[in-house]
CSV table of C-alpha atoms in Angstrom, one decimal:
chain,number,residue,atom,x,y,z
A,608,UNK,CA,94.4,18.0,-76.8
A,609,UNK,CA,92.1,15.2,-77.4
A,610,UNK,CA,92.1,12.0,-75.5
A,611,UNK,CA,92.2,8.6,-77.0
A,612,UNK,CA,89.1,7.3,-77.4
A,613,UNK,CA,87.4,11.2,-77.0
A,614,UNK,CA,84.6,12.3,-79.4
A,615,UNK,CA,86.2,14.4,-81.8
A,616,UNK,CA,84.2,17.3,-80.7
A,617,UNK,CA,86.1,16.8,-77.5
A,618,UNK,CA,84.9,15.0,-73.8
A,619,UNK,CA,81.6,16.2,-72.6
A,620,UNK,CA,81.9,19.0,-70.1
A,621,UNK,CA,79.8,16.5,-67.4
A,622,UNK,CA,81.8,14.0,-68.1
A,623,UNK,CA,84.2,11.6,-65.4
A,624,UNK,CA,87.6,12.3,-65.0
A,625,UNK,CA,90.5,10.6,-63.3
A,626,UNK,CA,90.0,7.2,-61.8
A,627,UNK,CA,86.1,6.8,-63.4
A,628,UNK,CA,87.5,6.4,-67.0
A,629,UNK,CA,88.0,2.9,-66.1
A,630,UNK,CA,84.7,2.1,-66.0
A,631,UNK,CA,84.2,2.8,-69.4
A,632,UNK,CA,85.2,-0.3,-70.9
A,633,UNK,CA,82.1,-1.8,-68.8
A,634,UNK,CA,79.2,-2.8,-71.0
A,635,UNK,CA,75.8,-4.4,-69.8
A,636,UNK,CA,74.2,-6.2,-72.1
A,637,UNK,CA,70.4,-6.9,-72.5
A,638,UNK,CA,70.4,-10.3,-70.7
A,639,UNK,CA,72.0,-8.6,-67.7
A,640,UNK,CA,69.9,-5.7,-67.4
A,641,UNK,CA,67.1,-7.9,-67.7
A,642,UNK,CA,68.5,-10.1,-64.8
A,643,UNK,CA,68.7,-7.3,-62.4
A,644,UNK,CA,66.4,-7.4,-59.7
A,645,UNK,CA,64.8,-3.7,-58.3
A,646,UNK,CA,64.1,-3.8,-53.9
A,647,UNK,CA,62.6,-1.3,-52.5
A,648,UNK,CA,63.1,-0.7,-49.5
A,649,UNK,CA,60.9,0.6,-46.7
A,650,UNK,CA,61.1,3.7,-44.5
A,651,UNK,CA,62.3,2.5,-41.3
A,652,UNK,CA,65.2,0.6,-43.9
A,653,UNK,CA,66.1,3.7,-45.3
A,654,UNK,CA,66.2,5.1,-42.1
A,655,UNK,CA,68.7,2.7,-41.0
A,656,UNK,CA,70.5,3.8,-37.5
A,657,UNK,CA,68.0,6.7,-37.3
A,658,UNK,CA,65.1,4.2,-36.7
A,659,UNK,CA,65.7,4.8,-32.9
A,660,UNK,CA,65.4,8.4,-32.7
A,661,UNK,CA,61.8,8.8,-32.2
A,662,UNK,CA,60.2,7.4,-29.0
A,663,UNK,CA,57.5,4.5,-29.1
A,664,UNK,CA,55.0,4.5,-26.7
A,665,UNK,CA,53.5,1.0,-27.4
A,666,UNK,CA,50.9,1.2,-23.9
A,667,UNK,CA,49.3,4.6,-24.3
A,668,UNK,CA,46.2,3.5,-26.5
A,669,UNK,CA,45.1,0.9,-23.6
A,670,UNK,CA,46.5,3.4,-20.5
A,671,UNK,CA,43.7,5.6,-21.9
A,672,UNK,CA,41.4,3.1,-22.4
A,673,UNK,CA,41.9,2.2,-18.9
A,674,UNK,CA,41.2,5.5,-17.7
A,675,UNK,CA,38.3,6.8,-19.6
A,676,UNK,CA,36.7,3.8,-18.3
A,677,UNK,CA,37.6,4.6,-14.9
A,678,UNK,CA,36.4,8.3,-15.0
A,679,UNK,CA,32.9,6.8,-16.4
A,680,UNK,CA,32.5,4.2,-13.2
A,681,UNK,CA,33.2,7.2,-10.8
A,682,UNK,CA,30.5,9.3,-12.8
A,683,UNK,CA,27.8,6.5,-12.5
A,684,UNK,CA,28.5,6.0,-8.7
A,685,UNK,CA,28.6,9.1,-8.0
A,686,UNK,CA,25.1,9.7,-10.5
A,687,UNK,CA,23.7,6.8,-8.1
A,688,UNK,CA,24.8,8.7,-4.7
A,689,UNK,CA,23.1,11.5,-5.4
A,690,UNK,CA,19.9,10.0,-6.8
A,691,UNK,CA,19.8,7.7,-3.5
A,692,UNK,CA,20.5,11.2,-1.2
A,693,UNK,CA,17.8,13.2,-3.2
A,694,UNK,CA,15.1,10.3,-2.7
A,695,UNK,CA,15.9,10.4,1.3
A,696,UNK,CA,15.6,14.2,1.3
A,697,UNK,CA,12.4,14.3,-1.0
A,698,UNK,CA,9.6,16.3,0.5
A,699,UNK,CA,7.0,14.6,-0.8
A,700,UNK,CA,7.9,10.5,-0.4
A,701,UNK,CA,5.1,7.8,-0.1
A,702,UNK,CA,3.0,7.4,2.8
A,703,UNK,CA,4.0,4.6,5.1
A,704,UNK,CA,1.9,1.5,4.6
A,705,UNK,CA,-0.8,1.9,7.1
A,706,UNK,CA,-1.6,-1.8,8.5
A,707,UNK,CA,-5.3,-2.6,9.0
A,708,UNK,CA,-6.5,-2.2,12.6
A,709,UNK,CA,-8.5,-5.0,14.7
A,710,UNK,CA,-12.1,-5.3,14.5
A,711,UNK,CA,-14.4,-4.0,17.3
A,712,UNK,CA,-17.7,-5.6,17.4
A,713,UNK,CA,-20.3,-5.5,19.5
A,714,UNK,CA,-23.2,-7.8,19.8
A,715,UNK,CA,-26.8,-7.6,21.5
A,716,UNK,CA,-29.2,-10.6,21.9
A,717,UNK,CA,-32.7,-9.7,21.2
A,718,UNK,CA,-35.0,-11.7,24.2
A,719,UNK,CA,-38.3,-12.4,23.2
A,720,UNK,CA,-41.4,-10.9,25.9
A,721,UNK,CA,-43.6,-14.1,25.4
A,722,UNK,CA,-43.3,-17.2,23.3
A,723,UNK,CA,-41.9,-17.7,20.3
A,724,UNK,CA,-45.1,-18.0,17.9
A,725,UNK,CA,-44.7,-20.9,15.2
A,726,UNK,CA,-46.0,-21.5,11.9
A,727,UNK,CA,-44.9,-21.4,8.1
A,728,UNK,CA,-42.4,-19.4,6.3
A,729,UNK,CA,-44.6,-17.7,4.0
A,730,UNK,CA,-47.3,-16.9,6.8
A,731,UNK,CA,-44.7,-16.1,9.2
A,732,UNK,CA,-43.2,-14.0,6.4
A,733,UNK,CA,-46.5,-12.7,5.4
A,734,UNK,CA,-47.6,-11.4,8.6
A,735,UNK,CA,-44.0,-9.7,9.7
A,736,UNK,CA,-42.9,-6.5,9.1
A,737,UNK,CA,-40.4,-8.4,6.5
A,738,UNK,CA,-43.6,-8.9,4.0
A,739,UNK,CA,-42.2,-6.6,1.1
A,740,UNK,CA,-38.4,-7.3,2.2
A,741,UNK,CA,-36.3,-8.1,-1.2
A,742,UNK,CA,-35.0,-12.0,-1.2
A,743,UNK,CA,-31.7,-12.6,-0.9
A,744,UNK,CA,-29.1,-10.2,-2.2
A,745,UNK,CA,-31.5,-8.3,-4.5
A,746,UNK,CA,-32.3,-6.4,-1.0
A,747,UNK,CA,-28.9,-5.4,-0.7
A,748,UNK,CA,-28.8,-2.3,-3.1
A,749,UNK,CA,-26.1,-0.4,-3.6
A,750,UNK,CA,-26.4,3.3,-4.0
A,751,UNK,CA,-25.7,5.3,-7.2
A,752,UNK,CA,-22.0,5.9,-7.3
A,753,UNK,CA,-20.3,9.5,-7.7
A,754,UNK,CA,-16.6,10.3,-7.6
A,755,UNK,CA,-15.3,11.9,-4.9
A,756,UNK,CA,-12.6,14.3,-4.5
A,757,UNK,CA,-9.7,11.8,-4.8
A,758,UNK,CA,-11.6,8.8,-6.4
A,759,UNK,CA,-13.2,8.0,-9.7
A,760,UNK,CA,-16.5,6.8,-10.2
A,761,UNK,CA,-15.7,3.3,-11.3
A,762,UNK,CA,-13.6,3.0,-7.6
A,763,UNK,CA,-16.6,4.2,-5.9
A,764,UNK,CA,-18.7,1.3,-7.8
A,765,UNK,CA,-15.4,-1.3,-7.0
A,766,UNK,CA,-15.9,-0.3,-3.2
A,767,UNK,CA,-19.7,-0.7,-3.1
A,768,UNK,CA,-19.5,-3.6,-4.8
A,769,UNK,CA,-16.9,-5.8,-2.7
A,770,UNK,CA,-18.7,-4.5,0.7
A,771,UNK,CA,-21.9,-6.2,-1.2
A,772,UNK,CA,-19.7,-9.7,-1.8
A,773,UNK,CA,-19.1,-9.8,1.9
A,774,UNK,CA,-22.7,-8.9,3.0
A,775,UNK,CA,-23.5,-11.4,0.5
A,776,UNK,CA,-21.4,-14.1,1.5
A,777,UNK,CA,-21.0,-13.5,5.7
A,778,UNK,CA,-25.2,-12.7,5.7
A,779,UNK,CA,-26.4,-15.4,3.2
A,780,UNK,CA,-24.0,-18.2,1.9
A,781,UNK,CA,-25.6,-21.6,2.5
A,782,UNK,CA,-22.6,-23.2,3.5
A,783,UNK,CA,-21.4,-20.3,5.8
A,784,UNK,CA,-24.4,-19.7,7.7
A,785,UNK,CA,-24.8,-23.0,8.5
A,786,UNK,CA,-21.2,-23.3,9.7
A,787,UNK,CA,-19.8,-25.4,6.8
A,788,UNK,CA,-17.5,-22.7,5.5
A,789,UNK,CA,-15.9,-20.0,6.4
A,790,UNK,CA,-13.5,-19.3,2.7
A,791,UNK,CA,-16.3,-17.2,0.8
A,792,UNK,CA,-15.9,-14.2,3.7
A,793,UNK,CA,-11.8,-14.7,4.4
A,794,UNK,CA,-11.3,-14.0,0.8
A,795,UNK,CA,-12.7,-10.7,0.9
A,796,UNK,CA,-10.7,-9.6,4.2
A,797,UNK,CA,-7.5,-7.3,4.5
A,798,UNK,CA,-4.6,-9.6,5.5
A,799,UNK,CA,-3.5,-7.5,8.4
A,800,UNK,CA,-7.1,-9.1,9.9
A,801,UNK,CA,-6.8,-12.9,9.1
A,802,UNK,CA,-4.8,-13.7,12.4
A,803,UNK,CA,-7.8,-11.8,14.3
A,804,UNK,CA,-10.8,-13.7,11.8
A,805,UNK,CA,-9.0,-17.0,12.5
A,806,UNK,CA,-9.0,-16.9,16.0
A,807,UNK,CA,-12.6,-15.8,15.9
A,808,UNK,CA,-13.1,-18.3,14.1
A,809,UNK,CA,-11.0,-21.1,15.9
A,810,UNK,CA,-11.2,-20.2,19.5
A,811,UNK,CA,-14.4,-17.3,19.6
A,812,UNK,CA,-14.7,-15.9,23.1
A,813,UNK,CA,-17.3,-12.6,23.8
A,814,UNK,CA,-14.6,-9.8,24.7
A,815,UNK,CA,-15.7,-7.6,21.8
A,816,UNK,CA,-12.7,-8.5,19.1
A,817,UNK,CA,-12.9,-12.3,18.9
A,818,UNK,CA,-16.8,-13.3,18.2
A,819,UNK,CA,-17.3,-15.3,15.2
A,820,UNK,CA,-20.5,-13.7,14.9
A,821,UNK,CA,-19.0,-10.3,14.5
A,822,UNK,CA,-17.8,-11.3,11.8
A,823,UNK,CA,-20.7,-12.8,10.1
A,824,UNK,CA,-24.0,-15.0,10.6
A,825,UNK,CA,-23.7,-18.3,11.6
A,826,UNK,CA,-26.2,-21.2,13.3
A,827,UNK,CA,-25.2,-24.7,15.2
A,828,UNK,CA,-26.2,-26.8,12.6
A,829,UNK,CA,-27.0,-29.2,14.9
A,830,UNK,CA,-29.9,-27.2,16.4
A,831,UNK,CA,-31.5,-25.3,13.3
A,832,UNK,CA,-31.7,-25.6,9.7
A,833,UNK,CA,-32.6,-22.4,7.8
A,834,UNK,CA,-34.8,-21.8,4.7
A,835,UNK,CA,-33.6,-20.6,2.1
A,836,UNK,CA,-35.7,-17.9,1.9
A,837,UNK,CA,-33.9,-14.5,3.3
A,838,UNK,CA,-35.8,-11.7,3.8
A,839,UNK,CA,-33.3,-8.5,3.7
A,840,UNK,CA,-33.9,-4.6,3.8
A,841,UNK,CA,-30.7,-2.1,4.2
A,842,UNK,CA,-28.9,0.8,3.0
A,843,UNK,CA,-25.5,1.6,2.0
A,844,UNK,CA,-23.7,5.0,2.3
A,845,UNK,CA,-19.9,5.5,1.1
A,846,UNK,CA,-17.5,9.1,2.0
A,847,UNK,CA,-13.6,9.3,2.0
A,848,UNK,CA,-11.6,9.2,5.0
A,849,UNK,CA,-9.0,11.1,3.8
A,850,UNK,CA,-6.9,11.1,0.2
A,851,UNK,CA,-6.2,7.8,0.6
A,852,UNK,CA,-9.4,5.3,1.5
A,853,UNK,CA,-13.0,5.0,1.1
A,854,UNK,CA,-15.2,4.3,4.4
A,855,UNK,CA,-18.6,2.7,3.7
A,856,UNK,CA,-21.2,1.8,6.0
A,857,UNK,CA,-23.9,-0.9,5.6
A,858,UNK,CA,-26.7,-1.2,8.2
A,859,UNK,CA,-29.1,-4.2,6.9
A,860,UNK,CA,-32.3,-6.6,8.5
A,861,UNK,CA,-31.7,-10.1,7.6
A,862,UNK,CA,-35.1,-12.3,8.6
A,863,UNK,CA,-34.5,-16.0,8.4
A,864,UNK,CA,-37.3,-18.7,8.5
A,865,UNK,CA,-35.7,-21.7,10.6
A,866,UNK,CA,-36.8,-24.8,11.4
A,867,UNK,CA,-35.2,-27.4,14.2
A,868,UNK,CA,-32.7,-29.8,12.8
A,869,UNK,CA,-33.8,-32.8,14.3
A,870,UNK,CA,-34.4,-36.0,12.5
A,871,UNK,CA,-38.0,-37.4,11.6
A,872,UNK,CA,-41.3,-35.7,10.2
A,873,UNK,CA,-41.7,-32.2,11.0
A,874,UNK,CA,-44.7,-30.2,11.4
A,875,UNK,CA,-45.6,-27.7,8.6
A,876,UNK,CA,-46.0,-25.0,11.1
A,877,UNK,CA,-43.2,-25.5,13.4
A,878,UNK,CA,-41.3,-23.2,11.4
A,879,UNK,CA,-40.6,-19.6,13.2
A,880,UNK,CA,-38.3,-16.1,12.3
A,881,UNK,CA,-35.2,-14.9,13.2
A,882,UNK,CA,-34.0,-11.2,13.0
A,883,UNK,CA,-30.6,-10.2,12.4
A,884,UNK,CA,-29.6,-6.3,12.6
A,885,UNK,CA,-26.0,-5.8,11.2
A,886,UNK,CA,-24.2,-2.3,11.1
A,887,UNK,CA,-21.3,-2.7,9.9
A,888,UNK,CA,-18.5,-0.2,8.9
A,889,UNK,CA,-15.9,-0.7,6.1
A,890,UNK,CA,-12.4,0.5,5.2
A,891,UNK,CA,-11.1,0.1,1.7
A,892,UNK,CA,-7.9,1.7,0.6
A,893,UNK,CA,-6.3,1.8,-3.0
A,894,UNK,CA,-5.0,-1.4,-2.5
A,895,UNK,CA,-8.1,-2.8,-1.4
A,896,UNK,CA,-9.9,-1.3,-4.0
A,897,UNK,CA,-7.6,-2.7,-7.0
A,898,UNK,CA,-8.0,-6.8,-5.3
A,899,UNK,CA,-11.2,-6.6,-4.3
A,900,UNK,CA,-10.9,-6.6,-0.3
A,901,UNK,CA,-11.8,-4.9,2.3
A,902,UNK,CA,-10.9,-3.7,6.1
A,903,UNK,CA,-13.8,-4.5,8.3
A,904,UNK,CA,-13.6,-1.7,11.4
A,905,UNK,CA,-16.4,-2.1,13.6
A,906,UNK,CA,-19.4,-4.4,13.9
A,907,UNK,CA,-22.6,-3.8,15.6
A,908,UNK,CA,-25.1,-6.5,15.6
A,909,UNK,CA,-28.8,-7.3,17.3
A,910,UNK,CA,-30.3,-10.6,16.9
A,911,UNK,CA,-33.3,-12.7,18.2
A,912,UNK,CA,-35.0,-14.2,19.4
A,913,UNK,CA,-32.5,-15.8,22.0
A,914,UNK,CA,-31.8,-15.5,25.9
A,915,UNK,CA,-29.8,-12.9,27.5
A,916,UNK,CA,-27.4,-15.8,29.1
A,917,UNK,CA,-26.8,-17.3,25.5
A,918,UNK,CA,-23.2,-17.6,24.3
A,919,UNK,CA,-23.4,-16.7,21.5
A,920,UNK,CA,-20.0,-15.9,20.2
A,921,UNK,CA,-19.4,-19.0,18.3
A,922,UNK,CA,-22.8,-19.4,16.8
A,923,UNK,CA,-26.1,-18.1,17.0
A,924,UNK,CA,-29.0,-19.7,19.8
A,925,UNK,CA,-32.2,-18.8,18.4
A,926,UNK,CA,-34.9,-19.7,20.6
A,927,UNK,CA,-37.3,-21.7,18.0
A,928,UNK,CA,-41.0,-21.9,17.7
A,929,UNK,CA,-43.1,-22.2,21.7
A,930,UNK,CA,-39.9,-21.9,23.4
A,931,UNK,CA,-39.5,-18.5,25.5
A,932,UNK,CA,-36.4,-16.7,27.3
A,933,UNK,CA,-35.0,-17.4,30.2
A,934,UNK,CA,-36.3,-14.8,32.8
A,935,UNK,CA,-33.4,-13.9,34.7
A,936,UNK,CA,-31.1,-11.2,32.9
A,937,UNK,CA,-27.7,-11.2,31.2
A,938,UNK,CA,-24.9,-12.3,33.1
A,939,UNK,CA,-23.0,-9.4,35.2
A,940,UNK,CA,-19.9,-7.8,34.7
A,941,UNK,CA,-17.7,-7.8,37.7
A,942,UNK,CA,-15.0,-4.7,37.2
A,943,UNK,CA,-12.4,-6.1,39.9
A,944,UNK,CA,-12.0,-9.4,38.1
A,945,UNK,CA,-8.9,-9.8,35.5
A,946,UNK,CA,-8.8,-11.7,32.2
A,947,UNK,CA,-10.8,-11.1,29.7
A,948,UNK,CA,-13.8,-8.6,29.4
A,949,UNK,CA,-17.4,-10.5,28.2
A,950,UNK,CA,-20.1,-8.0,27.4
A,951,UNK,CA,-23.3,-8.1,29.0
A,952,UNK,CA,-25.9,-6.2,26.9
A,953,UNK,CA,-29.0,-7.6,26.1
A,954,UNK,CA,-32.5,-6.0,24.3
A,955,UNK,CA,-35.7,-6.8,23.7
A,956,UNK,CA,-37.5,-8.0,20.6
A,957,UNK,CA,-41.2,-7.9,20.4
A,958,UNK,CA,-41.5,-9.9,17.0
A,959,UNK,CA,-42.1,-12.9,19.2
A,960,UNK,CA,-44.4,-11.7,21.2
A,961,UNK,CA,-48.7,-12.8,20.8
A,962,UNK,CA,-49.8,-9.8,17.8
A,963,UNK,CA,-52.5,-8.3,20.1
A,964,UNK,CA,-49.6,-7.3,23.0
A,965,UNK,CA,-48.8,-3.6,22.7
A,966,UNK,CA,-45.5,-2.6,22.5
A,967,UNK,CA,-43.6,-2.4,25.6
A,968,UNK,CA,-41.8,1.2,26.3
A,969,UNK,CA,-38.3,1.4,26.9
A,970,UNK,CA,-36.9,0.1,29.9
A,971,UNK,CA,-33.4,1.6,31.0
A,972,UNK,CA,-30.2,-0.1,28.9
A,973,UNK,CA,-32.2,-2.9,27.5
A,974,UNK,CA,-34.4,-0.9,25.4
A,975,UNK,CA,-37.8,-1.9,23.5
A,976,UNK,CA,-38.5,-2.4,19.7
A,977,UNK,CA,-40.9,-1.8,17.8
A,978,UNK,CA,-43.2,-4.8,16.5
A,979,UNK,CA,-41.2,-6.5,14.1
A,980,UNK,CA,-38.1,-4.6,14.3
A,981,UNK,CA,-35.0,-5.3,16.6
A,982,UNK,CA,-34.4,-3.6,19.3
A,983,UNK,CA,-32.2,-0.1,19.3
A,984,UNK,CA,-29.3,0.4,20.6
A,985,UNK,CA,-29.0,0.0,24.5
């Protein structure tokens, strides 16, 4: 049986029953439906009480940040470490710096037999065996350069070239040969030898490491002024001292025209020559070779005319034109005696000597030269 207010067909088989038939009599109209407002609400609201249930961890994203940067410090020290520990054990690790060693020189006065002749610098020149010597530095003439086993060419050429700037400037500089300088030949010298060239310099003494004249060739200007015409002959001859360094050795004859520096009207003729005979033997390592310096190791050097007893270890004597030597012989050594050592070799130069005197033979240590040459060794 049909309800009131039923369809006639009858109620609708999903239709309420009971207590929802009094929501029938509800009706929305337009305006209402229109009025409603639609939320959506978000997933942790529709959670509601569940929202809990899963665990934050709100510090793991910087806890790992943390870490990761930790790890990477621990790998760089210990990346470091090992680099450090591998250079200490590596085989092959540079060679010490070698430091340059003191300079040994040696220096022999050349006395003349007779007086010293006088006359002009071109007829002194002209009559000596220094006739067809190159002027100035043209006579100092490098050899042709070839590499070696461990250096190129061009260092070859840089070697031969810087032991020519200090031949150049110790043997022929105005200024430094007349005792006005001494910068031009410091310049060129290995820094492990300045405290030795300025004492020679500053305080020379003749105990074979502290003449100034080892070093190069100087006059008292107050006693001789040199022409500057330089008569020089020599030879130049390079090797390698091991992988590491160049030796070259330079054995040159300076002849200098001087005249005495004394005030007034000179003669023309009172002009006479002086011989200077310098072996000299240089060290240049790759350092040197890149700034153009050099390690001077040993000097050798014979020089006259002067007298045996001369002290010549600041500055040269020459004995000038009509003087002669003084007879007696170099001063004496006396082994028992303490300080410091003074040499006492002296030679014999026969450039001096009248031209129709025959050559004197060799007598003992002193030695004879041949006309117009130095003296050799004693």
């Amino acid at each position: 049986m049909a309800h009131h207010g039923d369809p006639p067909e009858g109620p609708a088989d999903n239709s309420a029953s009971g207590g929802e038939d009094e929501y029938r009599s509800l009706v929305f109209d337009e305006s209402f439906v229109r009025a409603a407002r639609l939320q959506e609400f978000s997933a942790q609201e529709r959670m509601g009480e569940h929202a809990h249930a899963v665990r934050s961890l709100p510090g793991r994203t910087f806890r790992t940040g943390s870490r990761a940067a930790l790890v990477l410090v621990v790998l760089i020290a210990l990346a470091f470490g090992t680099a450090v520990f591998m250079g200490f054990r590596h085989p092959y690790q540079a060679p010490v710096a070698r430091r340059a060693e003191p300079l040994r020189m040696t220096f022999v006065p050349l006395a003349p037999l007779g007086v010293v002749p006088p006359g002009t610098p071109d007829g002194l020149f002209a009559s000596s065996p220094a006739a067809h010597y190159p002027t100035g530095a043209a006579g100092i003439s490098p050899p042709v350069a070839r590499r070696t086993d461990n250096f190129a060419e061009s260092q070859v050429v840089a070697a031969l070239a810087t032991v020519k700037n200090y031949l150049v400037a110790s043997s022929l500089d105005p200024d430094v040969l007349g005792g006005n300088t001494v910068r031009p030949v410091e310049s060129l010298l290995d820094p492990d030898q300045m405290v030795q060239f300025e004492r020679s310099m500053n305080e020379p003494y003749d105990d074979g490491q502290h003449a100034a004249t080892g070093w190069l060739v100087r006059f008292d200007p107050a006693v001789v002024a040199p022409a500057p015409d330089i008569r020089v002959r020599g030879t130049l001859r390079y090797a390698e001292v091991g992988a590491d360094a160049l030796e070259v050795r330079s054995d040159h004859t300076f002849t200098y025209a001087l005249r005495p520096a004394v005030s007034g009207p000179q003669q023309a003729d009172g002009a006479s020559l002086f011989t200077v005979r310098r072996e000299l033997r240089f060290r240049l390592d790759r350092e040197d070779l890149r700034l153009g310096r050099l390690e001077v190791r040993t000097s050798y050097v014979q020089a006259g005319p002067q007298s045996c007893t001369a002290d010549t270890s600041g500055a040269l004597r020459p004995l000038l034109a009509g003087r002669r030597a003084v007879s007696r012989g170099p001063a004496g050594t006396d082994p028992y005696e303490t300080g410091r050592p003074t040499a006492a070799l002296c030679g014999t130069l026969e450039i001096s000597s009248p031209p129709a005197r025959t050559p004197a033979a060799p007598r003992g240590p002193q030695g004879s030269a041949t006309p117009g040459t130095p003296a050799s060794r004693p």
